[in-house]
PDB file of C-alpha atoms and ligand atoms in Angstrom:
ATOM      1  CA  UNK A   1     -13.747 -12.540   7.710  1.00 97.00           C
ATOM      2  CA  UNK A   2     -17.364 -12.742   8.558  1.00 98.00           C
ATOM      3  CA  UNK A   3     -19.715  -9.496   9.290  1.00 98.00           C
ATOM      4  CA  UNK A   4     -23.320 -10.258  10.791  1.00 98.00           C
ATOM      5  CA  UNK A   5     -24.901  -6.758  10.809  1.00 98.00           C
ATOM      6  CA  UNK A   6     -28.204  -6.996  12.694  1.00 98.00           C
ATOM      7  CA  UNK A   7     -30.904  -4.448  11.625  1.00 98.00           C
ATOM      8  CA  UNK A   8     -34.716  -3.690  11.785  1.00 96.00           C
ATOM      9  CA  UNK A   9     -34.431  -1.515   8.357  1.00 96.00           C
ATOM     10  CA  UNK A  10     -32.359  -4.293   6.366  1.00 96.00           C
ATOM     11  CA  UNK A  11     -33.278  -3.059   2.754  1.00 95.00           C
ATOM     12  CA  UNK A  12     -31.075  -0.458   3.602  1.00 95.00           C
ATOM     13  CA  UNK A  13     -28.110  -2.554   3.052  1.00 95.00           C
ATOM     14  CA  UNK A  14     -28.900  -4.577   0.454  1.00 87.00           C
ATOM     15  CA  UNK A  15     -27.174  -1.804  -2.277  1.00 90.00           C
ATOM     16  CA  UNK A  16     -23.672  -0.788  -0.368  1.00 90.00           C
ATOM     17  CA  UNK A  17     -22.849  -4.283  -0.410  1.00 91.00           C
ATOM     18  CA  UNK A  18     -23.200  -4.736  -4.223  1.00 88.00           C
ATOM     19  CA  UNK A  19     -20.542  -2.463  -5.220  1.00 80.00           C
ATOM     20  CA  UNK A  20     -17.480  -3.649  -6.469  1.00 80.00           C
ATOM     21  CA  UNK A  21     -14.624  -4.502  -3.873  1.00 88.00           C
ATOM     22  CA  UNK A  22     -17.661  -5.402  -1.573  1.00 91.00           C
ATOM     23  CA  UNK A  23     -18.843  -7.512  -3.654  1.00 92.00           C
ATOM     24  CA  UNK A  24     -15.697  -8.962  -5.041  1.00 91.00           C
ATOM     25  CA  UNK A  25     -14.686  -9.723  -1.920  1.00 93.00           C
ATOM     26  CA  UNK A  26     -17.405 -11.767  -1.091  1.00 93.00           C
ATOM     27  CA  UNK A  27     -17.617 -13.573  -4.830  1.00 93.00           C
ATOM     28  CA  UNK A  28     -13.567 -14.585  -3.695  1.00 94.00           C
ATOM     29  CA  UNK A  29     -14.725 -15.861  -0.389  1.00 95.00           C
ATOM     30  CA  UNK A  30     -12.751 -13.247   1.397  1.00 94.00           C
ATOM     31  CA  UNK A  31     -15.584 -11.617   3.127  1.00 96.00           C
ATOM     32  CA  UNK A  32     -19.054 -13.016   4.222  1.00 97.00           C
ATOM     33  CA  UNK A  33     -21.804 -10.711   5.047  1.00 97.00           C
ATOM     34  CA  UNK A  34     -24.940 -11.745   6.644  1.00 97.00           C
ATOM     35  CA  UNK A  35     -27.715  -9.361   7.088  1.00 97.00           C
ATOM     36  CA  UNK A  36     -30.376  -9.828   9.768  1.00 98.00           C
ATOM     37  CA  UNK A  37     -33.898  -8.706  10.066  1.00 97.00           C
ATOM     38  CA  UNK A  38     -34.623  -7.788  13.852  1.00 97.00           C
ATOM     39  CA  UNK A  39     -38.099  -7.837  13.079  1.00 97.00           C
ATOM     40  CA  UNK A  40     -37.960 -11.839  12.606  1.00 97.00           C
ATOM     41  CA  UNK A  41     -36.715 -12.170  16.338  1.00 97.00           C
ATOM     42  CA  UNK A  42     -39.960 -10.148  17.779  1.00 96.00           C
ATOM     43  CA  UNK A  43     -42.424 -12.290  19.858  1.00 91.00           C
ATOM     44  CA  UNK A  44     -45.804 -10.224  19.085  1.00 88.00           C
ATOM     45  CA  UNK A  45     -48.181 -10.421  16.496  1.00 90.00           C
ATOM     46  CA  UNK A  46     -46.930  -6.443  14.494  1.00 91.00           C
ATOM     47  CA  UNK A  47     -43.546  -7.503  14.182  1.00 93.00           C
ATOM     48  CA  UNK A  48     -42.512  -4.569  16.697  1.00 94.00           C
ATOM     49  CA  UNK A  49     -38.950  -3.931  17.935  1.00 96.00           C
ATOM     50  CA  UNK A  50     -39.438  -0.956  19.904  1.00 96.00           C
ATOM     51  CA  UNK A  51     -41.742   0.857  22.419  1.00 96.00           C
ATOM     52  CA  UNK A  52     -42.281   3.582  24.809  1.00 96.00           C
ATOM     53  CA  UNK A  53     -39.083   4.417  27.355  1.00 96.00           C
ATOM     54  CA  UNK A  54     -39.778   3.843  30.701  1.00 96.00           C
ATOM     55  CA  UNK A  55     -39.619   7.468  33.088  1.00 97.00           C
ATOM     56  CA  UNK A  56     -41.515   9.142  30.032  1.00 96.00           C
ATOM     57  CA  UNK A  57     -40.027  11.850  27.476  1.00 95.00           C
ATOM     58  CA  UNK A  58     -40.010  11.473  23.311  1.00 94.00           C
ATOM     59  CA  UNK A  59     -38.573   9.037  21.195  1.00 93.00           C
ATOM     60  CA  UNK A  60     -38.667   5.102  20.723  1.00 95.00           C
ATOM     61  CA  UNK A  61     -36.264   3.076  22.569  1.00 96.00           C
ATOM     62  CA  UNK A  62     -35.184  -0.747  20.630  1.00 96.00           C
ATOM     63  CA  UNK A  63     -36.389  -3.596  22.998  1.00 97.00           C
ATOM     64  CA  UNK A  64     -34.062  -5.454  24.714  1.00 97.00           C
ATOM     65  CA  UNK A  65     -35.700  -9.019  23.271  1.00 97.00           C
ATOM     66  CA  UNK A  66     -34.977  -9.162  19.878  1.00 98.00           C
ATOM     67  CA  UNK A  67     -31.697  -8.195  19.960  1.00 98.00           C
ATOM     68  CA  UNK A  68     -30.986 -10.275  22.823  1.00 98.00           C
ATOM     69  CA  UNK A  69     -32.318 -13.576  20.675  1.00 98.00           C
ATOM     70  CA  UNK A  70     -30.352 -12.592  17.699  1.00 98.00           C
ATOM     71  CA  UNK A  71     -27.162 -11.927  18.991  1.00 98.00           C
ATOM     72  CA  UNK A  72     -27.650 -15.210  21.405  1.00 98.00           C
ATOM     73  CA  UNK A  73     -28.555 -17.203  18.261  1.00 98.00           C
ATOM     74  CA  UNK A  74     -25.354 -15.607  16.497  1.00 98.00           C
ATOM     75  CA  UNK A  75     -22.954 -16.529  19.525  1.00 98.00           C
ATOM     76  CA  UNK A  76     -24.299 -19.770  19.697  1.00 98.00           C
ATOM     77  CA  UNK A  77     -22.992 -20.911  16.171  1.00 98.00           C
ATOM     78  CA  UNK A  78     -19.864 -19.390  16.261  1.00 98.00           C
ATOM     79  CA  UNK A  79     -16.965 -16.848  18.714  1.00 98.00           C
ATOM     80  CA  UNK A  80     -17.351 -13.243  17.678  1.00 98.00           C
ATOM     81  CA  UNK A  81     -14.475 -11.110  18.017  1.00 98.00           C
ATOM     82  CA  UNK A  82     -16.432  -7.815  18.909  1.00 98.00           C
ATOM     83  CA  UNK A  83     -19.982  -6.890  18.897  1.00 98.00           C
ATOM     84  CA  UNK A  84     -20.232  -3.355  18.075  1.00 99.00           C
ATOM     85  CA  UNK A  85     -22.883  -0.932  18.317  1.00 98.00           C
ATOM     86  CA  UNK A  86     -23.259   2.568  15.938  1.00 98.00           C
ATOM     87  CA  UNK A  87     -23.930   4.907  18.073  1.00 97.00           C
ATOM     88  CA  UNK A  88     -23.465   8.979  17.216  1.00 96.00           C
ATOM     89  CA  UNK A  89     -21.897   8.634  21.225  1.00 96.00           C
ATOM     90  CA  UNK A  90     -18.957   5.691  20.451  1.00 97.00           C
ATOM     91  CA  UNK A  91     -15.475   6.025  19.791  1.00 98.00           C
ATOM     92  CA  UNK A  92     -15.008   8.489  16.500  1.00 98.00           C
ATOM     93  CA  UNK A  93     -13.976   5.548  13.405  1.00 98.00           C
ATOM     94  CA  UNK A  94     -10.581   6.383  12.169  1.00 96.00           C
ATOM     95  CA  UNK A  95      -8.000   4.516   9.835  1.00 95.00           C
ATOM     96  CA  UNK A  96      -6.512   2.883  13.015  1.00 95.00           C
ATOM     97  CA  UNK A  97      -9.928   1.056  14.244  1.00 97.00           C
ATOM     98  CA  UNK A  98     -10.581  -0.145  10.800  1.00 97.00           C
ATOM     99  CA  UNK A  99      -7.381  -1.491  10.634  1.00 96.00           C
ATOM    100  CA  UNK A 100      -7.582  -3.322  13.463  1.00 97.00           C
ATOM    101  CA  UNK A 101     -11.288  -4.390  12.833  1.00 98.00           C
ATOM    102  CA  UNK A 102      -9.859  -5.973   9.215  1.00 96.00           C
ATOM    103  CA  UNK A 103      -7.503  -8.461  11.172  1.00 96.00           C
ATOM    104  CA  UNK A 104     -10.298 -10.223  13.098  1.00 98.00           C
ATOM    105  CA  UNK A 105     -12.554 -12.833  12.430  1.00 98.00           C
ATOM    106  CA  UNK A 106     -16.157 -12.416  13.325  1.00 98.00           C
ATOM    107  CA  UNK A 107     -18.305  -9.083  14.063  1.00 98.00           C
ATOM    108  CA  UNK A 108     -21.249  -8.228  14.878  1.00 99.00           C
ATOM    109  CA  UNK A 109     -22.351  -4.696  13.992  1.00 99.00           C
ATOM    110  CA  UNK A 110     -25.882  -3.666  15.401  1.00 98.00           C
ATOM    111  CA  UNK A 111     -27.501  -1.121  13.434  1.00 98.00           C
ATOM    112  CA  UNK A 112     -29.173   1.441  16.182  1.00 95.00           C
ATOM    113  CA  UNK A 113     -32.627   3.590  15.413  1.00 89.00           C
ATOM    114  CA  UNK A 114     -35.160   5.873  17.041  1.00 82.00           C
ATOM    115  CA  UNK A 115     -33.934   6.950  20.171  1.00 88.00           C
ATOM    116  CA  UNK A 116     -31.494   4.220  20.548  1.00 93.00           C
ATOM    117  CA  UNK A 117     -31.172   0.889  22.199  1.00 97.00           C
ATOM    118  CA  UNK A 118     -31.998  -0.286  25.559  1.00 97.00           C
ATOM    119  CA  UNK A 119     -29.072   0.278  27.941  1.00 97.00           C
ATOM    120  CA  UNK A 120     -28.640  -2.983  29.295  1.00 98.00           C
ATOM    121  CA  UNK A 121     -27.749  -4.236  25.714  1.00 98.00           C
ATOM    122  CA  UNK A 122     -25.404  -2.027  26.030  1.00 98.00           C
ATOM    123  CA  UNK A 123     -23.963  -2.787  29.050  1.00 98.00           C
ATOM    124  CA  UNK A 124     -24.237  -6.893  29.036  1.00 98.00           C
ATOM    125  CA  UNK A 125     -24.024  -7.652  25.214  1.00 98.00           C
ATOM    126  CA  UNK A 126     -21.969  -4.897  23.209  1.00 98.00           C
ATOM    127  CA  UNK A 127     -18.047  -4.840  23.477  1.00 98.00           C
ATOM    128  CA  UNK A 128     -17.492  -1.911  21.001  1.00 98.00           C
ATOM    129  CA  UNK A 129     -19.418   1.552  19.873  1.00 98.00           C
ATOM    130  CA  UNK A 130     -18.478   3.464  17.100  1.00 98.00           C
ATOM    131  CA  UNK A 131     -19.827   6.559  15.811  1.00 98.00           C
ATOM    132  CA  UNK A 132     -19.236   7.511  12.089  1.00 98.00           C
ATOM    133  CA  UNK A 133     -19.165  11.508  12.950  1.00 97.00           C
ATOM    134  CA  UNK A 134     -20.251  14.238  15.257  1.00 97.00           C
ATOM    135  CA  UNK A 135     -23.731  14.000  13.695  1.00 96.00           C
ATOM    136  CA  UNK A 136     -26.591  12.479  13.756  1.00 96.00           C
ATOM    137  CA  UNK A 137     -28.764  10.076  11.144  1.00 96.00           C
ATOM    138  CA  UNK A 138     -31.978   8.462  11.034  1.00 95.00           C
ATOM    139  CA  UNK A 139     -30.147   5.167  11.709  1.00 96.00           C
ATOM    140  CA  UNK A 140     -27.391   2.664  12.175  1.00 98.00           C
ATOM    141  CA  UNK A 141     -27.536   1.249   8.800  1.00 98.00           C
ATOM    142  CA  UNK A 142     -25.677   3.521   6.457  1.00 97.00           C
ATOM    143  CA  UNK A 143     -22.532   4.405   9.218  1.00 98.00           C
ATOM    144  CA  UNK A 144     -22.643   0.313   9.185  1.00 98.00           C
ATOM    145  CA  UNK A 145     -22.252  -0.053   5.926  1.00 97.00           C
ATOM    146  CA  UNK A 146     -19.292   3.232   5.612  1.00 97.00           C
ATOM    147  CA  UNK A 147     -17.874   0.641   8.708  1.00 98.00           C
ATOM    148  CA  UNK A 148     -18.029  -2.806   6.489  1.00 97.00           C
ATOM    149  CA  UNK A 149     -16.510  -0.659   3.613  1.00 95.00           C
ATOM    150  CA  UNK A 150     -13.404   0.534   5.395  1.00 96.00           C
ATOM    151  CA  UNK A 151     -12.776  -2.588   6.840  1.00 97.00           C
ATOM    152  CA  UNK A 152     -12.847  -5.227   3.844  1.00 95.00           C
ATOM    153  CA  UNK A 153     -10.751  -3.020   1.581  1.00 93.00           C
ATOM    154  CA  UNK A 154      -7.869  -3.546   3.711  1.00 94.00           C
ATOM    155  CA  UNK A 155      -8.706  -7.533   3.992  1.00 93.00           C
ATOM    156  CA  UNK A 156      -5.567  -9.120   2.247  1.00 89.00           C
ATOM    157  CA  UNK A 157      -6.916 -10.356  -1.691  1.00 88.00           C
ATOM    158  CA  UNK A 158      -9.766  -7.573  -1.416  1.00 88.00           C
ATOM    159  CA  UNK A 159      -8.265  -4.852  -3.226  1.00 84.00           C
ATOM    160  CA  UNK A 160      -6.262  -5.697  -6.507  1.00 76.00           C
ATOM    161  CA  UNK A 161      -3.320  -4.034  -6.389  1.00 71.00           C
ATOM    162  CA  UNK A 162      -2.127  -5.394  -2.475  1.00 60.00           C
ATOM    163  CA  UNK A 163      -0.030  -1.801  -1.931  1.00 65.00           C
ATOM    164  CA  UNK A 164      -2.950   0.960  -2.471  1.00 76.00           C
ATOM    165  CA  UNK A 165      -4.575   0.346   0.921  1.00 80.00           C
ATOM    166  CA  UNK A 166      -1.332   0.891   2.526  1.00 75.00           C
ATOM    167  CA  UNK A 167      -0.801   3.904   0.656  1.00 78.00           C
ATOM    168  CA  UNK A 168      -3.979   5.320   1.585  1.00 83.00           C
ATOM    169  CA  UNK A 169      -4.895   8.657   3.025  1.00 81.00           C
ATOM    170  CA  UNK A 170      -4.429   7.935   6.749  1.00 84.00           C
ATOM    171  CA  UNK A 171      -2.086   5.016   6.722  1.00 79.00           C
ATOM    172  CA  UNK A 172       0.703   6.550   8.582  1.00 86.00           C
ATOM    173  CA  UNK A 173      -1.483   9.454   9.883  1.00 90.00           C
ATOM    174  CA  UNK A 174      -1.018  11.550   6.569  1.00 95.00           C
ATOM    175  CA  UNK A 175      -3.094  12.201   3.724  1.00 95.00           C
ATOM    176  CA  UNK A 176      -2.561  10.669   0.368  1.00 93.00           C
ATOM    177  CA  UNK A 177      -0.023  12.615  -2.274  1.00 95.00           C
ATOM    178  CA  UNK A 178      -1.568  13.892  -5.505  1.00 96.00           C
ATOM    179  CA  UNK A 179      -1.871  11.465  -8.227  1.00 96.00           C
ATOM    180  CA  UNK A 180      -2.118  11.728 -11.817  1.00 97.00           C
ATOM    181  CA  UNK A 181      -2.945   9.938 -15.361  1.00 97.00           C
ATOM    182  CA  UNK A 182      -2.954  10.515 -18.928  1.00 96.00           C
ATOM    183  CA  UNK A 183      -3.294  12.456 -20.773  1.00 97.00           C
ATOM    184  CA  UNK A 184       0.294  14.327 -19.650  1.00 96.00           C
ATOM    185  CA  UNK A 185      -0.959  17.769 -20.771  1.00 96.00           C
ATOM    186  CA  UNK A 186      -4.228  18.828 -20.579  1.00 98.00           C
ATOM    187  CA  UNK A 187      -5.913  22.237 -21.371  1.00 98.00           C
ATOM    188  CA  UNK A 188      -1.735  23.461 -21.000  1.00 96.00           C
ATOM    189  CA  UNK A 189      -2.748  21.488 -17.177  1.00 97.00           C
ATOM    190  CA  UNK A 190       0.695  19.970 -16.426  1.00 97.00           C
ATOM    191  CA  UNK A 191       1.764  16.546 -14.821  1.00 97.00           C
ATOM    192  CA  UNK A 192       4.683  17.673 -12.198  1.00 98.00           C
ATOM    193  CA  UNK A 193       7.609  16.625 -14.569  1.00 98.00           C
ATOM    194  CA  UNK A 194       9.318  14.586 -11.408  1.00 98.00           C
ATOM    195  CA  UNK A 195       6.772  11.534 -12.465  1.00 98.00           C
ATOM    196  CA  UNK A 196       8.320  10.976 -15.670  1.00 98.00           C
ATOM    197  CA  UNK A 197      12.121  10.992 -14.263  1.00 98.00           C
ATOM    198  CA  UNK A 198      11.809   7.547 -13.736  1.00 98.00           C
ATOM    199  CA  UNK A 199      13.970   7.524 -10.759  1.00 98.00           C
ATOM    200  CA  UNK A 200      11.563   5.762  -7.913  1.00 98.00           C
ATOM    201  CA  UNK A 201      13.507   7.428  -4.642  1.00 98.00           C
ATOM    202  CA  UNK A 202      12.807  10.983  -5.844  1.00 98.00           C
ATOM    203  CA  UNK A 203       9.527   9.859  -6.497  1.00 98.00           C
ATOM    204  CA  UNK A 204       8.665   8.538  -3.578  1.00 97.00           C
ATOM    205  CA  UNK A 205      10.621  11.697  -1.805  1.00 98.00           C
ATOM    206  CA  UNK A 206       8.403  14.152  -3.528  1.00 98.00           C
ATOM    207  CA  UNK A 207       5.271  12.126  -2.825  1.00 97.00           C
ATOM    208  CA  UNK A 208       6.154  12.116   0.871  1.00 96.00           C
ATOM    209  CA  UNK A 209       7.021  15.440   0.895  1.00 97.00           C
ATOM    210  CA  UNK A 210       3.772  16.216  -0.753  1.00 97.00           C
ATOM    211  CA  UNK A 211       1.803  13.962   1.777  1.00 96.00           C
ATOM    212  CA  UNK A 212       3.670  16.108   4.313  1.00 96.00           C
ATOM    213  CA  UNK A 213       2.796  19.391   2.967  1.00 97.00           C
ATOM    214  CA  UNK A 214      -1.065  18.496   2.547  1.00 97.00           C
ATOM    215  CA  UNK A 215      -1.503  17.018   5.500  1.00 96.00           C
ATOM    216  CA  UNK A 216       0.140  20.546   6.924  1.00 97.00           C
ATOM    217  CA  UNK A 217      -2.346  22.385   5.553  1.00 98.00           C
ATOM    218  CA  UNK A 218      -5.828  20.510   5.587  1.00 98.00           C
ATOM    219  CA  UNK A 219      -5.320  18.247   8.855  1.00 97.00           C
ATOM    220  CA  UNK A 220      -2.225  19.787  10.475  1.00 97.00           C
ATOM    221  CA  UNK A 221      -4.057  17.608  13.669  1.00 95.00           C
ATOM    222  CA  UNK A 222      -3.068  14.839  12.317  1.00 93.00           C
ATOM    223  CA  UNK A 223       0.615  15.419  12.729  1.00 93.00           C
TER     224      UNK A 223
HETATM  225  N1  ADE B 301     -26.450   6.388  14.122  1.00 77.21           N
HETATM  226  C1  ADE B 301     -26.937   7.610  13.902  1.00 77.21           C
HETATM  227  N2  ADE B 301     -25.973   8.502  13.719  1.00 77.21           N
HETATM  228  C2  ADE B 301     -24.788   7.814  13.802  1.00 77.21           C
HETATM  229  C3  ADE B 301     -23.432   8.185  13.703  1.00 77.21           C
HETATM  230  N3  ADE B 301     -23.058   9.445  13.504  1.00 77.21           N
HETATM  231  N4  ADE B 301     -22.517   7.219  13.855  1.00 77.21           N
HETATM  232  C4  ADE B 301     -22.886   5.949  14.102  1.00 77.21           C
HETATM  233  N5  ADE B 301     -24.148   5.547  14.207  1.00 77.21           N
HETATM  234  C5  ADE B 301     -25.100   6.465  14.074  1.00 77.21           C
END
């Protein structure tokens, strides 16, 4: 899968990306990400990307240009499945949309800022928004990066073990059962005694059960 991720603060995103399954990924030609400095695709002399909104009232709006050229140049070389803008006003990211974000080919993501991007980009050019959360940061870059993240660790070969995505908190719209390791008793802290039975099916029973329960009581929504 490839990820272009178009920003004007790109220094931002050079450290998410150098983390381990991120970067594995990449090293096993599973993922490719491309970063891209808007400023590069401004016309005037200061590098600028943004200016004053038309009708008046605070804030910077992103001009329509740059993006326009980078996103042309982009489509030019090569089909993109979506091109999606962070936005605090998109569709709330959940377990589902990254899911179905890891089985495509191309995106775009366009990292927003100031007081966001000229509507018509929105309207002619974007075919996805997504908002990390009901709040509100300085700019597109980091929710971009929390986006990248969720999607390549459920790219097939990303994640050692090929299972633990699946088993994730979320996958099946309930939160992950406890887990334990060594040592078995800690500080008179017991492992529940079921894990050593050795008999998978009650194991797997309890940790459903236990999915079931905690999901009850912290997200009983998501039932
Ligand atoms: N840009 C600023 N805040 C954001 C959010 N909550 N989600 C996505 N993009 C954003």
């Amino acid at each position: 899968m490839r990820i272009d991720i178009i920003s004007a603060v790109p220094e931002l995103l050079s450290g998410p990306f150098n983390s381990s399954i991120i970067r594995k990924s990449i090293e096993k030609n599973i993922t490719e990400i491309h970063i891209h400095n808007l400023r590069e695709y401004s016309k005037n002399k200061y590098k600028s990307i943004d200016d004053y909104q038309y009708g008046g009232g605070a804030g910077m709006v992103m001009l329509i240009e740059p993006i326009d050229k980078c996103i042309s140049k982009l489509k030019s070389e090569r089909d993109y499945d979506e091109i999606i803008y962070m936005t605090p006003d998109g569709s709330k990211l959940n377990q589902s949309l990254s899911n179905k974000l890891s089985c495509v080919t191309n995106i775009i993501i366009l990292c927003g800022h100031y007081k966001g991007i000229d509507q018509r980009i929105r309207e002619n050019l974007i075919t996805m928004e997504i908002s990390i959360g009901d709040y509100v940061l300085t700019g597109g870059e980091l929710p971009a990066a929390i986006l990248t993240d969720s999607i390549v660790r459920l790219i097939p070969g990303a994640i050692g073990d090929e299972t633990s995505a699946l088993t994730d908190s979320f996958q099946d719209n309930l939160l992950s059962y406890p887990v334990y390791s060594r040592p078995k008793e800690y500080k008179s802290w017991q492992v529940p005694e079921i894990l050593f039975s050795g008999d998978q099916k009650k194991i797997e029973k309890w940790r459903m059960e236990k999915s079931v329960e905690i999901t009850k009581k912290k997200r009983p929504d998501l039932l």
